[in-house]
Amino acid sequence: TGPVGWDPALRWDLGAKLAGFDPGYFLADWKGNVSGDLASKGQARETGGFDATLDVPKLGGSLRGRKLDGRGKFALHGEQGEGELALSLGNSRVNAKGKVGDRLDIDANLQPLHLDDLLPDANGSIAGTLKLTGARNAPNLDADLTGSGLKWSGYSADALSVHGRLPWAGSGGELAVRGSAVDVGMVLDSVRLDARGAVENLRFDGDANNSMGSVSLAGTALKRGANWQGSLDALQLTPSKGSS
């Protein structure tokens, strides 16, 4: 219910009530029984884009055979957006809030996220926190994530973790990536990557191995203005058969 206008510009103030709504009517993999209220208000800008809000105070019911409970608030101001979401679906718990625009300020908490709750062809779980801050094209990364039994779109990992902070510029960052039984088109028994400094002034070292052998490397990457330069300071290849 509500009015919609289009002269001199598109504008709306609408409310919607879901009562036993089945998304599977439109998306076969998303059958459910969803109830809740939604409200949206907004208008088009003369210079392009929209000023709009979406308020979802309560969603309940079931989705893909899993109990659903959620709420969220979102706002768009031209190219700047912000919002917050609290979602419980099956055994997954996701809380996220943030701003997206010229700068990012995103904070997500997964306690945990079971991929098959959200994606029909995925498996495994991810738990922890993820933060992205700074300029949209040069974000700082803060991660404390641990995943297990991951499988999606032909890729998989028995275990995968990302811990630490890596700023885009400056120094002092440390980020550690670890994985086991990782399949990215080639199966790797173990993967280790350590990054230090910042994205634009990076020092890294890592190693990986499988039944064919092992490889380790170390190097640097540095951005000066619009140009990148780097070095490979160490490389060791050790095949399972033959000389290293």
Short mmCIF file of N, CA and C in Angstrom, two decimals, residues 136-202:
data_model
loop_
_atom_site.label_atom_id
_atom_site.label_comp_id
_atom_site.label_asym_id
_atom_site.label_seq_id
_atom_site.Cartn_x
_atom_site.Cartn_y
_atom_site.Cartn_z
N ARG A 136 37.20 3.49 -0.56
CA ARG A 136 36.57 2.35 -1.23
C ARG A 136 37.55 1.62 -2.14
N ASN A 137 38.46 2.35 -2.81
CA ASN A 137 39.42 1.72 -3.71
C ASN A 137 40.75 1.42 -3.03
N ALA A 138 40.82 1.62 -1.69
CA ALA A 138 42.05 1.34 -0.95
C ALA A 138 41.69 0.97 0.49
N PRO A 139 40.98 -0.15 0.68
CA PRO A 139 40.46 -0.48 2.01
C PRO A 139 41.50 -1.11 2.93
N ASN A 140 41.33 -0.87 4.23
CA ASN A 140 42.09 -1.58 5.26
C ASN A 140 41.30 -2.82 5.65
N LEU A 141 42.02 -3.91 5.91
CA LEU A 141 41.38 -5.19 6.21
C LEU A 141 41.73 -5.63 7.63
N ASP A 142 40.70 -5.93 8.42
CA ASP A 142 40.86 -6.56 9.73
C ASP A 142 40.05 -7.85 9.71
N ALA A 143 40.71 -8.99 9.94
CA ALA A 143 40.00 -10.26 9.84
C ALA A 143 40.40 -11.19 10.97
N ASP A 144 39.41 -11.89 11.47
CA ASP A 144 39.62 -12.97 12.44
C ASP A 144 38.61 -14.06 12.09
N LEU A 145 38.92 -14.79 11.02
CA LEU A 145 37.97 -15.74 10.44
C LEU A 145 38.56 -17.15 10.42
N THR A 146 37.71 -18.11 10.72
CA THR A 146 38.10 -19.51 10.67
C THR A 146 36.99 -20.29 9.97
N GLY A 147 37.38 -21.07 8.96
CA GLY A 147 36.41 -21.86 8.22
C GLY A 147 36.77 -23.33 8.22
N SER A 148 35.77 -24.18 8.08
CA SER A 148 36.01 -25.62 8.04
C SER A 148 35.02 -26.29 7.10
N GLY A 149 35.47 -27.33 6.42
CA GLY A 149 34.61 -28.08 5.52
C GLY A 149 34.02 -27.25 4.41
N LEU A 150 34.78 -26.30 3.88
CA LEU A 150 34.24 -25.35 2.90
C LEU A 150 34.19 -25.97 1.51
N LYS A 151 33.08 -25.73 0.83
CA LYS A 151 32.92 -26.23 -0.53
C LYS A 151 31.92 -25.35 -1.26
N TRP A 152 32.35 -24.81 -2.41
CA TRP A 152 31.46 -23.95 -3.19
C TRP A 152 32.00 -23.82 -4.60
N SER A 153 31.15 -24.03 -5.58
CA SER A 153 31.44 -23.78 -6.99
C SER A 153 32.74 -24.44 -7.45
N GLY A 154 32.98 -25.67 -7.03
CA GLY A 154 34.15 -26.40 -7.46
C GLY A 154 35.40 -26.15 -6.63
N TYR A 155 35.33 -25.23 -5.68
CA TYR A 155 36.46 -24.95 -4.79
C TYR A 155 36.15 -25.53 -3.41
N SER A 156 37.22 -25.93 -2.68
CA SER A 156 36.98 -26.50 -1.36
C SER A 156 38.22 -26.34 -0.49
N ALA A 157 38.02 -26.48 0.82
CA ALA A 157 39.11 -26.47 1.80
C ALA A 157 38.62 -27.15 3.06
N ASP A 158 39.41 -28.09 3.56
CA ASP A 158 39.04 -28.71 4.83
C ASP A 158 39.11 -27.70 5.97
N ALA A 159 40.12 -26.84 5.92
CA ALA A 159 40.27 -25.79 6.94
C ALA A 159 40.90 -24.57 6.28
N LEU A 160 40.45 -23.38 6.69
CA LEU A 160 40.98 -22.14 6.17
C LEU A 160 40.83 -21.06 7.22
N SER A 161 41.89 -20.29 7.44
CA SER A 161 41.81 -19.20 8.43
C SER A 161 42.52 -17.97 7.91
N VAL A 162 42.00 -16.81 8.30
CA VAL A 162 42.61 -15.51 7.99
C VAL A 162 42.60 -14.70 9.28
N HIS A 163 43.77 -14.35 9.78
CA HIS A 163 43.87 -13.62 11.04
C HIS A 163 44.84 -12.46 10.90
N GLY A 164 44.43 -11.29 11.42
CA GLY A 164 45.34 -10.15 11.47
C GLY A 164 44.76 -8.91 10.83
N ARG A 165 45.62 -7.93 10.65
CA ARG A 165 45.24 -6.64 10.08
C ARG A 165 46.24 -6.24 9.01
N LEU A 166 45.75 -5.78 7.87
CA LEU A 166 46.62 -5.31 6.80
C LEU A 166 46.07 -3.99 6.27
N PRO A 167 46.70 -2.86 6.64
CA PRO A 167 46.24 -1.58 6.11
C PRO A 167 46.62 -1.45 4.64
N TRP A 168 45.96 -0.54 3.94
CA TRP A 168 46.30 -0.32 2.54
C TRP A 168 47.61 0.45 2.43
N ALA A 169 47.79 1.44 3.27
CA ALA A 169 49.01 2.26 3.23
C ALA A 169 49.59 2.33 4.64
N GLY A 170 50.85 2.72 4.72
CA GLY A 170 51.50 2.86 6.02
C GLY A 170 52.36 1.65 6.33
N SER A 171 52.27 1.17 7.55
CA SER A 171 53.10 0.04 7.98
C SER A 171 52.48 -0.60 9.21
N GLY A 172 53.12 -1.63 9.71
CA GLY A 172 52.71 -2.24 10.96
C GLY A 172 51.69 -3.34 10.84
N GLY A 173 51.24 -3.67 9.63
CA GLY A 173 50.24 -4.71 9.47
C GLY A 173 50.83 -6.11 9.48
N GLU A 174 50.04 -7.06 9.93
CA GLU A 174 50.41 -8.47 9.88
C GLU A 174 49.16 -9.29 9.59
N LEU A 175 49.21 -10.09 8.55
CA LEU A 175 48.07 -10.93 8.17
C LEU A 175 48.57 -12.34 7.89
N ALA A 176 47.93 -13.32 8.51
CA ALA A 176 48.33 -14.71 8.35
C ALA A 176 47.19 -15.51 7.75
N VAL A 177 47.48 -16.24 6.66
CA VAL A 177 46.51 -17.10 6.00
C VAL A 177 47.01 -18.54 6.09
N ARG A 178 46.13 -19.43 6.54
CA ARG A 178 46.49 -20.84 6.66
C ARG A 178 45.38 -21.68 6.04
N GLY A 179 45.77 -22.77 5.39
CA GLY A 179 44.78 -23.65 4.80
C GLY A 179 45.28 -25.08 4.74
N SER A 180 44.35 -26.04 4.74
CA SER A 180 44.70 -27.44 4.57
C SER A 180 43.70 -28.09 3.65
N ALA A 181 44.19 -29.03 2.85
CA ALA A 181 43.37 -29.72 1.85
C ALA A 181 42.59 -28.70 1.01
N VAL A 182 43.32 -27.78 0.42
CA VAL A 182 42.72 -26.71 -0.37
C VAL A 182 42.69 -27.11 -1.84
N ASP A 183 41.53 -27.06 -2.46
CA ASP A 183 41.36 -27.40 -3.87
C ASP A 183 40.93 -26.16 -4.64
N VAL A 184 41.87 -25.61 -5.42
CA VAL A 184 41.59 -24.44 -6.26
C VAL A 184 41.92 -24.77 -7.71
N GLY A 185 41.52 -25.98 -8.13
CA GLY A 185 41.90 -26.48 -9.44
C GLY A 185 43.10 -27.40 -9.32
N MET A 186 43.89 -27.22 -8.28
CA MET A 186 44.98 -28.11 -7.87
C MET A 186 44.85 -28.32 -6.38
N VAL A 187 44.95 -29.58 -5.93
CA VAL A 187 44.81 -29.87 -4.51
C VAL A 187 46.13 -29.60 -3.79
N LEU A 188 46.08 -28.79 -2.74
CA LEU A 188 47.25 -28.48 -1.92
C LEU A 188 47.01 -29.02 -0.51
N ASP A 189 47.94 -29.84 -0.03
CA ASP A 189 47.78 -30.40 1.31
C ASP A 189 47.81 -29.32 2.38
N SER A 190 48.67 -28.33 2.19
CA SER A 190 48.75 -27.22 3.14
C SER A 190 49.18 -25.95 2.43
N VAL A 191 48.73 -24.83 2.93
CA VAL A 191 49.06 -23.50 2.38
C VAL A 191 49.34 -22.56 3.54
N ARG A 192 50.42 -21.79 3.42
CA ARG A 192 50.73 -20.76 4.42
C ARG A 192 51.15 -19.50 3.70
N LEU A 193 50.58 -18.36 4.10
CA LEU A 193 50.98 -17.07 3.56
C LEU A 193 51.00 -16.05 4.69
N ASP A 194 52.11 -15.38 4.88
CA ASP A 194 52.24 -14.31 5.87
C ASP A 194 52.57 -13.02 5.14
N ALA A 195 51.77 -11.98 5.39
CA ALA A 195 51.97 -10.67 4.79
C ALA A 195 52.20 -9.65 5.89
N ARG A 196 53.15 -8.76 5.68
CA ARG A 196 53.50 -7.75 6.68
C ARG A 196 53.66 -6.39 6.02
N GLY A 197 53.44 -5.34 6.81
CA GLY A 197 53.56 -3.98 6.30
C GLY A 197 52.21 -3.42 5.92
N ALA A 198 52.01 -3.17 4.63
CA ALA A 198 50.75 -2.64 4.10
C ALA A 198 50.64 -3.08 2.65
N VAL A 199 49.44 -3.00 2.09
CA VAL A 199 49.24 -3.44 0.71
C VAL A 199 50.19 -2.71 -0.23
N GLU A 200 50.37 -1.40 -0.02
CA GLU A 200 51.24 -0.61 -0.90
C GLU A 200 52.72 -0.71 -0.52
N ASN A 201 53.03 -1.39 0.56
CA ASN A 201 54.42 -1.58 0.98
C ASN A 201 54.50 -2.94 1.67
N LEU A 202 54.47 -3.99 0.84
CA LEU A 202 54.20 -5.34 1.32
C LEU A 202 55.46 -6.20 1.33
#
